[in-house]
PDB file of C-alpha atoms and ligand atoms in Angstrom:
ATOM      1  CA  MET A   1      -5.696  -2.955 -12.417  1.00 93.00           C
ATOM      2  CA  LYS A   2      -6.876   0.145 -10.314  1.00 98.00           C
ATOM      3  CA  ILE A   3      -4.645   1.206  -7.490  1.00 98.00           C
ATOM      4  CA  ALA A   4      -5.486   3.803  -4.904  1.00 98.00           C
ATOM      5  CA  VAL A   5      -2.240   5.851  -4.006  1.00 99.00           C
ATOM      6  CA  GLY A   6      -1.949   8.281  -1.130  1.00 99.00           C
ATOM      7  CA  ALA A   7       0.807   9.950   0.949  1.00 99.00           C
ATOM      8  CA  ASP A   8       1.278  12.658   3.569  1.00 98.00           C
ATOM      9  CA  HIS A   9       3.841  15.512   3.206  1.00 98.00           C
ATOM     10  CA  GLY A  10       6.703  13.003   4.251  1.00 98.00           C
ATOM     11  CA  GLY A  11       5.663  10.917   1.250  1.00 98.00           C
ATOM     12  CA  PHE A  12       4.521  13.430  -1.241  1.00 98.00           C
ATOM     13  CA  GLN A  13       7.532  13.541  -3.557  1.00 98.00           C
ATOM     14  CA  ALA A  14       7.871   9.688  -3.675  1.00 98.00           C
ATOM     15  CA  LYS A  15       4.242   9.424  -4.434  1.00 98.00           C
ATOM     16  CA  GLN A  16       4.497  11.558  -7.497  1.00 98.00           C
ATOM     17  CA  ALA A  17       7.317   9.247  -8.865  1.00 98.00           C
ATOM     18  CA  VAL A  18       5.263   6.168  -7.851  1.00 98.00           C
ATOM     19  CA  ILE A  19       2.297   7.359  -9.813  1.00 98.00           C
ATOM     20  CA  GLU A  20       4.514   7.977 -12.887  1.00 98.00           C
ATOM     21  CA  HIS A  21       6.006   4.648 -12.502  1.00 98.00           C
ATOM     22  CA  LEU A  22       2.689   2.933 -12.197  1.00 98.00           C
ATOM     23  CA  GLN A  23       1.075   4.677 -15.086  1.00 98.00           C
ATOM     24  CA  SER A  24       4.140   3.900 -17.244  1.00 98.00           C
ATOM     25  CA  LYS A  25       3.191   0.297 -16.655  1.00 96.00           C
ATOM     26  CA  GLY A  26      -0.487   0.921 -17.755  1.00 96.00           C
ATOM     27  CA  VAL A  27      -1.826   0.786 -14.216  1.00 97.00           C
ATOM     28  CA  ASP A  28      -4.902   2.943 -13.638  1.00 98.00           C
ATOM     29  CA  VAL A  29      -4.078   5.145 -10.647  1.00 98.00           C
ATOM     30  CA  VAL A  30      -6.482   7.113  -8.247  1.00 98.00           C
ATOM     31  CA  ASP A  31      -4.498   9.855  -6.544  1.00 98.00           C
ATOM     32  CA  PHE A  32      -5.892  10.482  -3.007  1.00 98.00           C
ATOM     33  CA  GLY A  33      -3.359  13.283  -2.158  1.00 97.00           C
ATOM     34  CA  THR A  34      -1.734  14.914  -0.542  1.00 98.00           C
ATOM     35  CA  ASP A  35      -0.992  17.591  -3.254  1.00 98.00           C
ATOM     36  CA  SER A  36       2.065  19.401  -1.605  1.00 97.00           C
ATOM     37  CA  GLU A  37       4.652  19.219   0.935  1.00 97.00           C
ATOM     38  CA  GLU A  38       2.658  21.234   3.387  1.00 98.00           C
ATOM     39  CA  SER A  39       2.242  19.440   6.604  1.00 98.00           C
ATOM     40  CA  CYS A  40      -0.878  17.139   6.933  1.00 98.00           C
ATOM     41  CA  ASP A  41      -2.070  14.232   8.980  1.00 98.00           C
ATOM     42  CA  TYR A  42      -1.518  10.860   7.569  1.00 98.00           C
ATOM     43  CA  PRO A  43      -4.874   9.362   8.835  1.00 98.00           C
ATOM     44  CA  ASP A  44      -6.746  11.809   6.722  1.00 98.00           C
ATOM     45  CA  ILE A  45      -5.155  10.176   3.608  1.00 98.00           C
ATOM     46  CA  ALA A  46      -5.077   6.490   4.909  1.00 98.00           C
ATOM     47  CA  GLN A  47      -8.669   6.242   5.610  1.00 98.00           C
ATOM     48  CA  PRO A  48     -10.109   7.183   2.166  1.00 98.00           C
ATOM     49  CA  VAL A  49      -7.521   4.974   0.547  1.00 99.00           C
ATOM     50  CA  ALA A  50      -8.265   2.047   2.793  1.00 98.00           C
ATOM     51  CA  GLN A  51     -11.985   2.648   2.327  1.00 98.00           C
ATOM     52  CA  ALA A  52     -11.679   2.677  -1.595  1.00 98.00           C
ATOM     53  CA  VAL A  53      -9.926  -0.675  -1.384  1.00 98.00           C
ATOM     54  CA  SER A  54     -12.278  -2.143   1.177  1.00 98.00           C
ATOM     55  CA  ARG A  55     -15.329  -1.236  -0.995  1.00 98.00           C
ATOM     56  CA  GLY A  56     -13.801  -2.753  -4.011  1.00 98.00           C
ATOM     57  CA  GLU A  57     -13.481   0.517  -5.737  1.00 98.00           C
ATOM     58  CA  CYS A  58      -9.778  -0.048  -6.053  1.00 98.00           C
ATOM     59  CA  GLU A  59      -8.088  -3.465  -6.094  1.00 98.00           C
ATOM     60  CA  ARG A  60      -5.079  -2.397  -4.153  1.00 98.00           C
ATOM     61  CA  GLY A  61      -3.712   0.552  -2.387  1.00 98.00           C
ATOM     62  CA  ILE A  62      -0.234   2.118  -1.748  1.00 99.00           C
ATOM     63  CA  LEU A  63       0.337   4.476   1.073  1.00 99.00           C
ATOM     64  CA  ILE A  64       3.563   6.482   1.769  1.00 99.00           C
ATOM     65  CA  CYS A  65       4.467   8.530   4.751  1.00 98.00           C
ATOM     66  CA  GLY A  66       7.900   9.149   6.639  1.00 98.00           C
ATOM     67  CA  THR A  67       8.253   5.787   7.908  1.00 98.00           C
ATOM     68  CA  GLY A  68       5.136   4.022   6.590  1.00 98.00           C
ATOM     69  CA  ILE A  69       4.302   3.153  10.146  1.00 98.00           C
ATOM     70  CA  GLY A  70       1.559   5.574  10.685  1.00 98.00           C
ATOM     71  CA  MET A  71      -0.103   4.765   7.381  1.00 98.00           C
ATOM     72  CA  SER A  72      -0.083   1.033   8.084  1.00 98.00           C
ATOM     73  CA  ILE A  73      -1.516   1.428  11.700  1.00 98.00           C
ATOM     74  CA  ALA A  74      -4.298   3.824  10.301  1.00 98.00           C
ATOM     75  CA  ALA A  75      -5.135   1.646   7.198  1.00 98.00           C
ATOM     76  CA  ASN A  76      -5.388  -1.522   9.322  1.00 98.00           C
ATOM     77  CA  LYS A  77      -8.145   0.001  11.303  1.00 98.00           C
ATOM     78  CA  VAL A  78     -10.477  -0.257   8.254  1.00 98.00           C
ATOM     79  CA  GLN A  79     -12.512  -3.520   7.956  1.00 96.00           C
ATOM     80  CA  GLY A  80     -11.110  -5.838   5.320  1.00 97.00           C
ATOM     81  CA  ILE A  81      -7.766  -4.201   5.056  1.00 98.00           C
ATOM     82  CA  ARG A  82      -4.554  -5.938   5.311  1.00 98.00           C
ATOM     83  CA  ALA A  83      -1.907  -3.331   4.997  1.00 98.00           C
ATOM     84  CA  ALA A  84       1.805  -4.388   4.942  1.00 98.00           C
ATOM     85  CA  LEU A  85       4.724  -2.090   5.633  1.00 99.00           C
ATOM     86  CA  CYS A  86       7.608  -3.313   3.546  1.00 98.00           C
ATOM     87  CA  GLY A  87      11.297  -2.110   3.273  1.00 98.00           C
ATOM     88  CA  ASP A  88      12.474  -4.915   1.113  1.00 98.00           C
ATOM     89  CA  THR A  89      11.198  -6.873  -2.054  1.00 98.00           C
ATOM     90  CA  PHE A  90      11.137 -10.306  -0.306  1.00 98.00           C
ATOM     91  CA  SER A  91       8.767  -8.957   2.262  1.00 98.00           C
ATOM     92  CA  ALA A  92       6.633  -7.300  -0.430  1.00 98.00           C
ATOM     93  CA  ARG A  93       6.266 -10.583  -2.358  1.00 98.00           C
ATOM     94  CA  MET A  94       5.403 -12.522   0.826  1.00 98.00           C
ATOM     95  CA  ALA A  95       2.903  -9.752   1.728  1.00 98.00           C
ATOM     96  CA  ARG A  96       1.086 -10.723  -1.328  1.00 98.00           C
ATOM     97  CA  GLU A  97       1.621 -14.706  -1.371  1.00 98.00           C
ATOM     98  CA  HIS A  98       1.186 -15.308   2.266  1.00 98.00           C
ATOM     99  CA  ASN A  99      -0.874 -12.426   3.757  1.00 98.00           C
ATOM    100  CA  ASP A 100      -2.793 -11.246   0.754  1.00 98.00           C
ATOM    101  CA  ALA A 101      -2.089  -7.750   1.612  1.00 98.00           C
ATOM    102  CA  ASN A 102      -4.274  -5.406  -0.191  1.00 98.00           C
ATOM    103  CA  ILE A 103      -2.323  -2.206   0.778  1.00 98.00           C
ATOM    104  CA  LEU A 104       1.376  -1.770   0.520  1.00 98.00           C
ATOM    105  CA  CYS A 105       2.845   0.879   2.908  1.00 99.00           C
ATOM    106  CA  LEU A 106       6.214   2.504   2.315  1.00 99.00           C
ATOM    107  CA  GLY A 107       8.470   4.921   4.204  1.00 98.00           C
ATOM    108  CA  ALA A 108       9.925   7.658   2.100  1.00 98.00           C
ATOM    109  CA  ARG A 109      12.285   8.700   4.783  1.00 98.00           C
ATOM    110  CA  VAL A 110      13.546   5.113   5.260  1.00 98.00           C
ATOM    111  CA  THR A 111      13.584   3.576   1.815  1.00 98.00           C
ATOM    112  CA  GLY A 112      15.204   5.174  -1.318  1.00 98.00           C
ATOM    113  CA  LEU A 113      13.205   5.810  -4.409  1.00 98.00           C
ATOM    114  CA  GLY A 114      14.896   2.926  -6.640  1.00 98.00           C
ATOM    115  CA  LEU A 115      14.292   0.384  -3.941  1.00 98.00           C
ATOM    116  CA  MET A 116      10.835   1.645  -3.323  1.00 98.00           C
ATOM    117  CA  LEU A 117       9.932   1.025  -7.109  1.00 98.00           C
ATOM    118  CA  ASP A 118      11.261  -2.469  -6.980  1.00 98.00           C
ATOM    119  CA  ILE A 119       9.326  -3.076  -3.768  1.00 98.00           C
ATOM    120  CA  ILE A 120       6.148  -2.053  -5.621  1.00 98.00           C
ATOM    121  CA  ASP A 121       6.929  -4.264  -8.645  1.00 98.00           C
ATOM    122  CA  ALA A 122       7.428  -7.203  -6.257  1.00 98.00           C
ATOM    123  CA  TYR A 123       4.172  -6.444  -4.671  1.00 98.00           C
ATOM    124  CA  LEU A 124       2.215  -6.178  -7.700  1.00 97.00           C
ATOM    125  CA  GLN A 125       3.638  -9.345  -9.289  1.00 96.00           C
ATOM    126  CA  GLY A 126       2.941 -11.484  -6.263  1.00 94.00           C
ATOM    127  CA  SER A 127      -0.136 -13.726  -6.135  1.00 96.00           C
ATOM    128  CA  PHE A 128      -1.919 -15.035  -3.114  1.00 98.00           C
ATOM    129  CA  LEU A 129      -1.043 -18.718  -2.532  1.00 97.00           C
ATOM    130  CA  GLY A 130      -4.354 -19.434  -0.656  1.00 97.00           C
ATOM    131  CA  GLY A 131      -4.464 -22.753   1.062  1.00 96.00           C
ATOM    132  CA  ARG A 132      -3.105 -22.675   4.654  1.00 97.00           C
ATOM    133  CA  HIS A 133      -2.552 -18.886   4.308  1.00 97.00           C
ATOM    134  CA  LYS A 134      -6.333 -18.448   3.541  1.00 97.00           C
ATOM    135  CA  THR A 135      -7.160 -20.246   6.861  1.00 98.00           C
ATOM    136  CA  ARG A 136      -4.800 -17.890   8.809  1.00 97.00           C
ATOM    137  CA  ILE A 137      -6.315 -14.659   7.128  1.00 96.00           C
ATOM    138  CA  GLU A 138      -9.817 -15.984   7.981  1.00 96.00           C
ATOM    139  CA  LYS A 139      -8.793 -16.256  11.486  1.00 96.00           C
ATOM    140  CA  ILE A 140      -7.647 -12.578  11.486  1.00 94.00           C
ATOM    141  CA  GLU A 141     -11.041 -11.519  10.021  1.00 91.00           C
ATOM    142  CA  ALA A 142     -12.915 -13.568  12.592  1.00 93.00           C
TER     143      ALA A 142
HETATM  144  C1  RB5 B 201       5.332  13.181   9.576  1.00 77.13           C
HETATM  145  O1  RB5 B 201       6.286  13.939  10.206  1.00 77.13           O
HETATM  146  C2  RB5 B 201       5.645  11.641  10.045  1.00 77.13           C
HETATM  147  O2  RB5 B 201       5.292  11.488  11.464  1.00 77.13           O
HETATM  148  C3  RB5 B 201       4.888  10.755   9.057  1.00 77.13           C
HETATM  149  O3  RB5 B 201       5.167  10.953   7.812  1.00 77.13           O
HETATM  150  C4  RB5 B 201       4.927   9.197   9.424  1.00 77.13           C
HETATM  151  O4  RB5 B 201       6.328   8.874   9.341  1.00 77.13           O
HETATM  152  C5  RB5 B 201       4.208   8.704  10.584  1.00 77.13           C
HETATM  153  O5  RB5 B 201       4.139   7.437  10.784  1.00 77.13           O
END
C-alpha cells in the first residue's frame, strides 16, 4: 500500500515518527512535507496530499497538524476525499468500515504518539463494509 503523509510544523515531529512506523510495516510512504518545525500553512500540505489520493496516486493519506482540524477541513475540499479526524482507535476503525475514509487526520498537540500509532494501525486494518454505508457515501458525493 502506498500512503501519502503530510504535516504542518505542529505535526512535523509526529510525522517523522509516523513515517518510521509505517515503513517498519513495509508500507510505501510518500512524504509531502513539511520538512522542519518552521511555521507553515496547513492547506499548502493538505491540498497536494488530498490530490494524490483523489487521483489514485496514493491509496490513502495521513495528515497531521496541531489539532488535525485544519487538515481535515482543507482535505475535505478536494473532490472524492473523505478525511476523518480521529482521536481514538474505535473512530479510526469506523472511519474505514462505515465512512470509507481515504485520509486520516491526527492532532499532534492533542493525541500522544503512542495512541497516534495505534489509531493509524486501527485505520489501516479496517475495511469498508459497503452495503448501506455505500449508499450514504454516494449521497455525499451527489
Ligand atoms: C498551527 O499553529 C495550528 O493552527 C495548526 O497546526 C492546526 O492545529 C490547525 O488546525
